[in-house]
CSV table of C-alpha atoms in Angstrom, one decimal:
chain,number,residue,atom,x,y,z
A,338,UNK,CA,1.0,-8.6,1.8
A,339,UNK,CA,3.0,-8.8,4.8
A,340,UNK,CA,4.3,-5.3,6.4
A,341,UNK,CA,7.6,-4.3,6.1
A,342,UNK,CA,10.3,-4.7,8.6
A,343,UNK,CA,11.0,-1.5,11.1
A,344,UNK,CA,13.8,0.0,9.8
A,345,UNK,CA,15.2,1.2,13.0
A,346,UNK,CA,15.5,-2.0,14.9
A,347,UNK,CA,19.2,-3.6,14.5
A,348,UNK,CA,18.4,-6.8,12.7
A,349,UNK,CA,21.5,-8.4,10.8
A,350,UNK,CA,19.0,-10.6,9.1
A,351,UNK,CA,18.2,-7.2,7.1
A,352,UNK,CA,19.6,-7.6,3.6
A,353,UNK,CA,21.4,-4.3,4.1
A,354,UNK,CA,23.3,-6.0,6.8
A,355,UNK,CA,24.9,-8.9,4.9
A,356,UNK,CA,28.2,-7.1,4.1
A,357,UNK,CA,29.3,-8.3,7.0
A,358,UNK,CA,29.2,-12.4,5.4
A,359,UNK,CA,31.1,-11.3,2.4
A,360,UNK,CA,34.2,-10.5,5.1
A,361,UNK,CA,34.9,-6.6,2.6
A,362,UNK,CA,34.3,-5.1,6.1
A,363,UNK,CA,36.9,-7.1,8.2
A,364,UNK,CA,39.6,-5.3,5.8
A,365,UNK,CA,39.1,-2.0,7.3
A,366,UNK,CA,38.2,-2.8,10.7
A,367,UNK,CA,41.4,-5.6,10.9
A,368,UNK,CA,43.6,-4.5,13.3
A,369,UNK,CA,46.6,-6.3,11.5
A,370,UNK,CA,45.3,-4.6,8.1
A,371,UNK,CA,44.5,-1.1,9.9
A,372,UNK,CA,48.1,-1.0,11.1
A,373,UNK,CA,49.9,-1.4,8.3
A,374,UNK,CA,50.5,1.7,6.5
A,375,UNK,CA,49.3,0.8,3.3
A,376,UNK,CA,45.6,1.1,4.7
A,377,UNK,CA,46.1,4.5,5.5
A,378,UNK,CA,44.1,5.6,2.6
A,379,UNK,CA,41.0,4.9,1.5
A,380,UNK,CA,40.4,2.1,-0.8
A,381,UNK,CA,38.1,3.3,-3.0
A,382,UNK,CA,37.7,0.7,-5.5
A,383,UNK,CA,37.5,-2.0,-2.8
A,384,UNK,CA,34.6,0.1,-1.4
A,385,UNK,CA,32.7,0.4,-4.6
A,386,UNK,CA,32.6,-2.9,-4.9
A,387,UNK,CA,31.9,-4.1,-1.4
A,388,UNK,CA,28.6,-1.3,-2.0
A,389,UNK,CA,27.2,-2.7,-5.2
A,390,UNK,CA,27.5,-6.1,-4.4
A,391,UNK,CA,25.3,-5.6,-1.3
A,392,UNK,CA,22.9,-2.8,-3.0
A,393,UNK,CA,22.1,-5.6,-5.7
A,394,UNK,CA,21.4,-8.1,-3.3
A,395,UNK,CA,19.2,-5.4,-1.7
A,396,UNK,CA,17.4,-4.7,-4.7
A,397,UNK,CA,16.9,-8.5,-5.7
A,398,UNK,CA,15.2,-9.4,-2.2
A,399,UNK,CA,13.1,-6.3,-2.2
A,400,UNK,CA,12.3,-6.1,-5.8
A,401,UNK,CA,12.2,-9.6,-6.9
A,402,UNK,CA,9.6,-9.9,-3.1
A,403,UNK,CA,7.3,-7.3,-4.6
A,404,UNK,CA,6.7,-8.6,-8.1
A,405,UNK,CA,6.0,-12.0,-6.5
A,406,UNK,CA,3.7,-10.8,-4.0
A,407,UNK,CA,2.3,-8.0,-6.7
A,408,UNK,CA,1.4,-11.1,-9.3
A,409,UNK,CA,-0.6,-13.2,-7.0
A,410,UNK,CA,-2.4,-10.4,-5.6
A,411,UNK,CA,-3.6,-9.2,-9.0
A,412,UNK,CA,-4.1,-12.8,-9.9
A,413,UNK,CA,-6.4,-13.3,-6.9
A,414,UNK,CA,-8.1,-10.1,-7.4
A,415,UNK,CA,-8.8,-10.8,-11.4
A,416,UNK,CA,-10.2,-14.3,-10.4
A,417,UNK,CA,-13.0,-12.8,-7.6
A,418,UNK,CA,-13.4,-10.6,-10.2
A,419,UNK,CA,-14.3,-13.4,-12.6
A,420,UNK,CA,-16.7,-15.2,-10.0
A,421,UNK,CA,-18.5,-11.9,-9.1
A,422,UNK,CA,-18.9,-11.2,-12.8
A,423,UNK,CA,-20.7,-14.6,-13.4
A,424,UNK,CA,-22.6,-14.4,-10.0
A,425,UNK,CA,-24.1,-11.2,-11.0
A,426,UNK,CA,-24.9,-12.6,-14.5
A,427,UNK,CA,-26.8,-15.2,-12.9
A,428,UNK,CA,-28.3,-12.6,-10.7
A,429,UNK,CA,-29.9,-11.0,-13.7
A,430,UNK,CA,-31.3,-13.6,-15.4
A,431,UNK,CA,-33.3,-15.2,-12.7
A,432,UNK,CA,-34.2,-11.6,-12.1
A,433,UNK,CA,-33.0,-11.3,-8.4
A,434,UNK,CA,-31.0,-7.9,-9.7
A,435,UNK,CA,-32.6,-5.2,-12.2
A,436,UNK,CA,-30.8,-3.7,-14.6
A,437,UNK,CA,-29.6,-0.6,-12.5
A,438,UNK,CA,-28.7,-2.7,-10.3
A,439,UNK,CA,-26.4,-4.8,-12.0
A,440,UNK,CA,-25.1,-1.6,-13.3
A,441,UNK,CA,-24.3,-0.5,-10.2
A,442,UNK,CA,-21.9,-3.9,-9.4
A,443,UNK,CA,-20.3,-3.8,-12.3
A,444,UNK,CA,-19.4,0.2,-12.5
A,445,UNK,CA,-18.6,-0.8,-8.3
A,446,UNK,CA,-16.1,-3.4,-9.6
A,447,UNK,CA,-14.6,-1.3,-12.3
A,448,UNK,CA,-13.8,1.5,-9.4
A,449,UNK,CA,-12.6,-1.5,-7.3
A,450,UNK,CA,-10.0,-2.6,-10.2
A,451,UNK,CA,-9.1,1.6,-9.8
A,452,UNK,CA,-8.7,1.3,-6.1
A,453,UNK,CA,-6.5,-1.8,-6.4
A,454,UNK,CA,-4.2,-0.4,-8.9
A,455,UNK,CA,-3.8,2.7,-7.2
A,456,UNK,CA,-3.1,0.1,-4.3
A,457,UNK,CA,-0.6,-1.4,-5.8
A,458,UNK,CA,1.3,2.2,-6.9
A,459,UNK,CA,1.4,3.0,-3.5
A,460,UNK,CA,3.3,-0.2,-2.2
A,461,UNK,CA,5.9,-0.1,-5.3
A,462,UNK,CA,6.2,3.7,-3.6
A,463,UNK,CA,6.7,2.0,-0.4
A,464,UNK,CA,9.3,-0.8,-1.6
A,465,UNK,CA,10.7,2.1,-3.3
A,466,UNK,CA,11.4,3.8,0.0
A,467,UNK,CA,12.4,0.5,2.0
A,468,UNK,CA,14.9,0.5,-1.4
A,469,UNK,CA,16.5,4.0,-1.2
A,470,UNK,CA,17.0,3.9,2.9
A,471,UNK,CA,18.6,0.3,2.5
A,472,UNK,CA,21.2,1.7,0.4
A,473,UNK,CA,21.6,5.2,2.3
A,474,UNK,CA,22.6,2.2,5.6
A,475,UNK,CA,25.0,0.1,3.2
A,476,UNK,CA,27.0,3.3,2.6
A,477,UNK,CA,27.2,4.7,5.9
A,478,UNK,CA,28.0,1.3,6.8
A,479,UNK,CA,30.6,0.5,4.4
A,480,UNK,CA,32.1,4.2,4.5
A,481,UNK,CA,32.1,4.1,8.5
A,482,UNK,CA,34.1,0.6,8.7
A,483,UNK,CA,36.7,2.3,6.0
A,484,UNK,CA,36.7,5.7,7.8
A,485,UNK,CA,37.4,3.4,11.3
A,486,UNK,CA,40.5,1.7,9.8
A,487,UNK,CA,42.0,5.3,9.1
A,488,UNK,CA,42.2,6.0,12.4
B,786,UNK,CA,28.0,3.4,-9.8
B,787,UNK,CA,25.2,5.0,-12.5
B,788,UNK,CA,22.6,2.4,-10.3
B,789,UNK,CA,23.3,4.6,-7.2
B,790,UNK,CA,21.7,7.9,-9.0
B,791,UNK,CA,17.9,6.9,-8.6
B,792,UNK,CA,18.3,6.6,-4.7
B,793,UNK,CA,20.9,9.5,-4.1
B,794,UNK,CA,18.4,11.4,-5.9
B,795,UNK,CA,15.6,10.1,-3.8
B,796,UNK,CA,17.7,10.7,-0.6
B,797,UNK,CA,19.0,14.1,-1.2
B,798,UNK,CA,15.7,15.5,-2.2
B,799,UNK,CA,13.3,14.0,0.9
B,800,UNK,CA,14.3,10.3,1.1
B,801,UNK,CA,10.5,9.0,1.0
B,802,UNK,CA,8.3,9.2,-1.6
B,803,UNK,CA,5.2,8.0,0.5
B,804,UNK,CA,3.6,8.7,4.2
B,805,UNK,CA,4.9,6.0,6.5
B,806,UNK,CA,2.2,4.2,8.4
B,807,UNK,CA,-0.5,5.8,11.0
B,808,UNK,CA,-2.1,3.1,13.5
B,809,UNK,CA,-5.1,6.3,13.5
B,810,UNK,CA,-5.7,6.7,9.7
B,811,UNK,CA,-5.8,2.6,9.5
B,812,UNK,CA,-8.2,2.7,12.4
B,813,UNK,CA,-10.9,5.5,11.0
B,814,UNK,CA,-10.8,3.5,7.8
B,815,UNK,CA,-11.4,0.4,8.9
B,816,UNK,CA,-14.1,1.8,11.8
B,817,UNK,CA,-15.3,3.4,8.1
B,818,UNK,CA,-15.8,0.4,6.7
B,819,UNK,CA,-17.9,-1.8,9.6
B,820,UNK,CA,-20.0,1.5,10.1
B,821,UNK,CA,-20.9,1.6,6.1
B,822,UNK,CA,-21.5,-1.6,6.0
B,823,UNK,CA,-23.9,-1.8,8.6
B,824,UNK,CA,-25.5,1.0,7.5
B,825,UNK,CA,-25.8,-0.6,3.7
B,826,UNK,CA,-27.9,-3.4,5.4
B,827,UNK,CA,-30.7,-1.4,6.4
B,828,UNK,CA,-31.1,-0.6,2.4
B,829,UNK,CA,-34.3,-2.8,2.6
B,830,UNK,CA,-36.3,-0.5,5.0
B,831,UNK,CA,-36.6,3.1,3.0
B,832,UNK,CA,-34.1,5.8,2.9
B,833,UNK,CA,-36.0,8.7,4.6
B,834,UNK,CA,-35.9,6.3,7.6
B,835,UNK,CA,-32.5,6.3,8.1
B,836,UNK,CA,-31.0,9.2,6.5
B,837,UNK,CA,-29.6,10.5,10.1
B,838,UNK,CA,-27.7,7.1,10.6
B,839,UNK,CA,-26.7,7.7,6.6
B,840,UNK,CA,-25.8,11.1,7.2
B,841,UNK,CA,-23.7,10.2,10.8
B,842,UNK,CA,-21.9,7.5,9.1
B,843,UNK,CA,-21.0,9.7,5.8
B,844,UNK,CA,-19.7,12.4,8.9
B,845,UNK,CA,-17.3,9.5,9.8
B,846,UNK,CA,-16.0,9.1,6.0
B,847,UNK,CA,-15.7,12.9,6.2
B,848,UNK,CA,-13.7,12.7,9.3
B,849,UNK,CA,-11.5,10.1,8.1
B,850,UNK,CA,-10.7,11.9,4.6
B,851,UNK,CA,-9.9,15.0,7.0
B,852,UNK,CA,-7.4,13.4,8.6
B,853,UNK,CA,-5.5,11.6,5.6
B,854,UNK,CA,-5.6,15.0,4.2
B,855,UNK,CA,-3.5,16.5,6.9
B,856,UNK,CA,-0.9,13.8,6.6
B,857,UNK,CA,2.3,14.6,4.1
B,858,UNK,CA,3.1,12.5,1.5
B,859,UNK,CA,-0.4,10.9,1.4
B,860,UNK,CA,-1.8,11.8,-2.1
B,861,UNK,CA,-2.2,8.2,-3.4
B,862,UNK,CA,-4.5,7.3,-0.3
B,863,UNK,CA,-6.3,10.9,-1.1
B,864,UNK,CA,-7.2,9.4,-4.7
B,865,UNK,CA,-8.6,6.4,-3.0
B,866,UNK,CA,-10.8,8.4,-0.8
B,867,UNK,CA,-12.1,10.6,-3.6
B,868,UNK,CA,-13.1,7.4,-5.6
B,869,UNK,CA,-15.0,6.3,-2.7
B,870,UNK,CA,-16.7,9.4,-1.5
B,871,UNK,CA,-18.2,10.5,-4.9
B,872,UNK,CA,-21.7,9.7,-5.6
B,873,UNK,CA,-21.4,9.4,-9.1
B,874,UNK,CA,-18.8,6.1,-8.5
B,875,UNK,CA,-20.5,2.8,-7.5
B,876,UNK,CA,-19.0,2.5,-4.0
B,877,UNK,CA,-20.7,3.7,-0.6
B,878,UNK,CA,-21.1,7.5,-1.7
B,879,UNK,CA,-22.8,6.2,-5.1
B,880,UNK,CA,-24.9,3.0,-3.0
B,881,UNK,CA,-26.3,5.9,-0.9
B,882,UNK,CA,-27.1,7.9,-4.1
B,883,UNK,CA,-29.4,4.6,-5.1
B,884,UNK,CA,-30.8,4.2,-2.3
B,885,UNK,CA,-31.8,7.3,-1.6
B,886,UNK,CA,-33.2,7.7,-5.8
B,887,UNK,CA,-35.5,4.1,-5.5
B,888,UNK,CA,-36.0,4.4,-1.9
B,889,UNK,CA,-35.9,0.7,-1.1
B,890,UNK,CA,-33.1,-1.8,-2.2
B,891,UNK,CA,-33.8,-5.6,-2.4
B,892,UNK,CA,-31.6,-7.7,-0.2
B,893,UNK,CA,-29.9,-9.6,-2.9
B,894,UNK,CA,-28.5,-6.7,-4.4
B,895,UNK,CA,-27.6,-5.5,-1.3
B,896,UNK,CA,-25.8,-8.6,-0.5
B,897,UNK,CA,-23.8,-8.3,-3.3
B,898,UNK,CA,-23.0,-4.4,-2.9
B,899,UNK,CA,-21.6,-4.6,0.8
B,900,UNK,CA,-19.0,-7.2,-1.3
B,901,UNK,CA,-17.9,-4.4,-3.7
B,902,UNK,CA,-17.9,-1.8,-0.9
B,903,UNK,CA,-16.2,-4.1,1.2
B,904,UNK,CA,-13.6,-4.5,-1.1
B,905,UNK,CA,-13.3,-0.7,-2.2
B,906,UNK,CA,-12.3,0.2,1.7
B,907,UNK,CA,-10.2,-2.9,1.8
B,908,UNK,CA,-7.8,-1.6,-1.0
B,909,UNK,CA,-7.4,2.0,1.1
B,910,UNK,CA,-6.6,-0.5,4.2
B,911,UNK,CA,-4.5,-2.7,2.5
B,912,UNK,CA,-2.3,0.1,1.6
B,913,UNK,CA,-2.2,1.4,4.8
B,914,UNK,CA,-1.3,-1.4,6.4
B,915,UNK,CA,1.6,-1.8,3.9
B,916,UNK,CA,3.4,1.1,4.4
B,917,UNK,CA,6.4,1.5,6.8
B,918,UNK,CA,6.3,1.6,10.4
């Protein structure tokens, strides 16, 4: 899992930034558009566009990122899972482990499978978060740039 | 704009729904983690022999559970804790518990436990080290 990026630093490689390719902003912030008088309220259907254009492509990188990275952890985790299983199986039989102790590793593993899920909650939480203050920047962004060509 | 009501929500009510990262917390877990493990290792020699080390190491745990308690926000790494202090779970609280019932644990099974216990602190620092900075 590799950590998220630090929401403060100004990084126009974050997703949240990418208005800026679709050229939506350039309208407001034009001088040749800002000056005619047209411009001199606020385009409100151009705006809503410009914001769920970029919160979708916001929510397909971060989204579409976790699920990837979610699957192969789980599939990882459900294959040591597999080898420990069988491990410990052969443990028992050649009588290296007793009985309470193979009890012990597989109730262990159980609470493992517990601690990973609860894992995994916390990091959707987390994506969740990385989610809600990407779109709180694309609308001061977008509603800043439209506010500037008002003036 | 219906898509924009889960995150105004969130916003307007708190913005984030989970503790960001604490270079501190990660570091007592971790340190939690070498210090069990270490511990678990002497499971060969009998318990009464080193319940102090036990009992200075499960003063660490403590420690670190005190501290992710005083953080906001941090109930889902709370839950992990509580899974792996109780005794009655098969993690270090509950290897202790064994030992401490047979006395002596043989050194294959112990081989195999430091995995699972390993891998029980390993979830709690995997989380940490996943959240934002």
């Amino acid at each position: 899992m590799t950590n998220c990026p630090d929401l403060k630093a100004v990084n126009c490689d974050e997703p949240w930034h990418k208005h800026s390719d679709h050229g939506s902003v350039d309208r407001f912030t034009d001088p040749d558009v800002v000056s005619d008088a047209h411009m001199k309220s606020i385009d409100w259907s151009a705006i809503t566009k410009d914001i769920e254009r970029q919160v979708l492509d916001l929510a397909r990188e971060i989204v579409g990122k976790y699920v990837d990275e979610a699957s192969n952890d789980i599939k990882t985790f459900l294959e040591n899972s597999k080898d420990s299983l069988e491990r410990w199986s052969n443990l028992l039989a050649k009588g290296d482990l007793d009985r309470d102790e193979f009890q012990f590793l597989l109730k262990g593993q159980l609470d493992v499978a517990e601690l990973h899920a609860l894992k995994q909650a916390g990091l959707a939480k987390v994506k969740l978060d990385l989610f809600v203050k990407g779109v709180v920047k694309i609308l001061t962004s977008v509603i800043a740039s439209a506010a500037k060509g008002l003036v | 704009m219906k898509w924009l009501a889960i995150p105004t929500a969130l916003f307007l009510i708190g913005c984030q729904t989970i503790s960001n990262y604490d270079a501190e917390a990660y570091k007592q877990v971790t340190a939690c983690k070498a210090e069990v493990l270490n511990v678990m290792s002497k499971a060969i020699t009998p318990y009464a022999d080193n319940s102090a080390e036990i009992e200075r190491v499960s003063l660490t745990v403590a420690k670190a559970y005190e501290y992710d308690m005083g953080r906001t926000l941090n109930s889902t790494t709370i839950q992990m804790w509580d899974i792996i202090r109780d005794p009655n779970r098969s993690t270090s609280a509950g290897f202790f518990r064994l030992w401490k019932a047979k006395g002596t644990l043989s050194p294959g099974f112990i081989k195999q436990a430091k995995l699972v216990v390993g891998a029980a602190y390993d979830q709690l620092s995997g989380l940490e080290s996943g959240k934002l900075r």
